[in-house]
Amino acid sequence: MSTSPLRVYGGVQGDHRRAERRAQLLEAGLDLLGAAGDGPALTVRGACQQAGLATRYFYESFADRDALAAAVYDHVVDHLATTTLEAVTTAGPDERAKVRAGLENIVRTIGQDPRRGRLLFSVSLSSPLLAQRRLDSSRLFAALLGGQAQDFYGITDSPHLELTTHFIVGGLAQALTAWLDGTLLLDERELVERCTEVFLAIAAGFGSAAAEG
């Protein structure tokens, strides 16, 4: 009689349980990395204690502490990018509705879960690994914005478009950093509205480029 290499516990298969433990560790890593103030540093032991798991379970999903930190950051960015793109895609057909929908999703996501905002934008949370991840995520969001601009305005990719998208993404990141640390005194609605106006003012150049083309 053949036996499955994955045992079943309480009706839940081993791979399922492994995925659940990985999710617990990701949440624990976000708790530690996104903690307010001088929270405890991210360590293998600390993440396991936060997740309520024995240390041996850590290594079935992650090689070390840096691997967990990278996975946490990528998980947060993937969720933000996916939900923002969905919000833009399902918004009304005009550009204001699409811009506002994307910005509302970003601001709401980091506002409702400050851990995510601190992980993505806090200047006090820095390491070579996170610095590289932030650079990579900026490029990702610039590429997504560029793709949306090409589709909406019917323009082609160009260095001008790339410059503009990087400028917008970088400016938004700085604005969100100031908002999260309390130096930019706007509520969520005001932040979204003001950023929408800035986006539309810059995007006017896209419309001009399309008309000239």
PDB file of N, CA and C in Angstrom, residues 36 40 68 91 97 111 118 132 144 167 175 185 204:
ATOM      1  N   ALA A  36       5.721  50.356  15.338  1.00  0.00           N
ATOM      2  CA  ALA A  36       5.905  51.783  15.588  1.00  0.00           C
ATOM      3  C   ALA A  36       7.081  52.008  16.526  1.00  0.00           C
ATOM      4  N   PRO A  40      10.980  45.659  18.485  1.00  0.00           N
ATOM      5  CA  PRO A  40      12.013  44.615  18.490  1.00  0.00           C
ATOM      6  C   PRO A  40      12.516  44.342  17.086  1.00  0.00           C
ATOM      7  N   LEU A  68      13.052  36.149   5.038  1.00  0.00           N
ATOM      8  CA  LEU A  68      11.728  36.495   5.553  1.00  0.00           C
ATOM      9  C   LEU A  68      11.436  37.968   5.301  1.00  0.00           C
ATOM     10  N   ALA A  91     -12.555  51.421 -12.193  1.00  0.00           N
ATOM     11  CA  ALA A  91     -13.086  52.770 -11.950  1.00  0.00           C
ATOM     12  C   ALA A  91     -13.821  53.270 -13.186  1.00  0.00           C
ATOM     13  N   ALA A  97     -11.456  59.842 -12.440  1.00  0.00           N
ATOM     14  CA  ALA A  97     -11.980  58.716 -11.672  1.00  0.00           C
ATOM     15  C   ALA A  97     -10.911  57.640 -11.500  1.00  0.00           C
ATOM     16  N   GLY A 111      -3.099  53.592   5.289  1.00  0.00           N
ATOM     17  CA  GLY A 111      -3.731  54.261   6.421  1.00  0.00           C
ATOM     18  C   GLY A 111      -4.397  53.281   7.369  1.00  0.00           C
ATOM     19  N   ARG A 118       4.734  51.933   7.187  1.00  0.00           N
ATOM     20  CA  ARG A 118       6.072  52.068   7.759  1.00  0.00           C
ATOM     21  C   ARG A 118       7.080  51.196   7.015  1.00  0.00           C
ATOM     22  N   GLN A 132      17.182  48.110  -1.530  1.00  0.00           N
ATOM     23  CA  GLN A 132      17.083  47.524  -2.862  1.00  0.00           C
ATOM     24  C   GLN A 132      15.646  47.184  -3.205  1.00  0.00           C
ATOM     25  N   LEU A 144       4.071  50.160 -14.050  1.00  0.00           N
ATOM     26  CA  LEU A 144       2.617  49.989 -14.069  1.00  0.00           C
ATOM     27  C   LEU A 144       1.925  51.287 -14.484  1.00  0.00           C
ATOM     28  N   PHE A 167       9.101  60.326 -11.873  1.00  0.00           N
ATOM     29  CA  PHE A 167       8.911  61.573 -11.144  1.00  0.00           C
ATOM     30  C   PHE A 167       7.642  61.505 -10.302  1.00  0.00           C
ATOM     31  N   ALA A 175       5.595  62.242  -0.513  1.00  0.00           N
ATOM     32  CA  ALA A 175       4.400  62.804   0.116  1.00  0.00           C
ATOM     33  C   ALA A 175       3.822  61.838   1.148  1.00  0.00           C
ATOM     34  N   LEU A 185       0.135  67.602   7.268  1.00  0.00           N
ATOM     35  CA  LEU A 185      -1.091  67.588   8.072  1.00  0.00           C
ATOM     36  C   LEU A 185      -2.332  67.657   7.184  1.00  0.00           C
ATOM     37  N   ALA A 204      -1.532  65.932 -17.976  1.00  0.00           N
ATOM     38  CA  ALA A 204      -1.973  66.744 -19.103  1.00  0.00           C
ATOM     39  C   ALA A 204      -0.969  66.657 -20.243  1.00  0.00           C
TER      40      ALA A 204
END
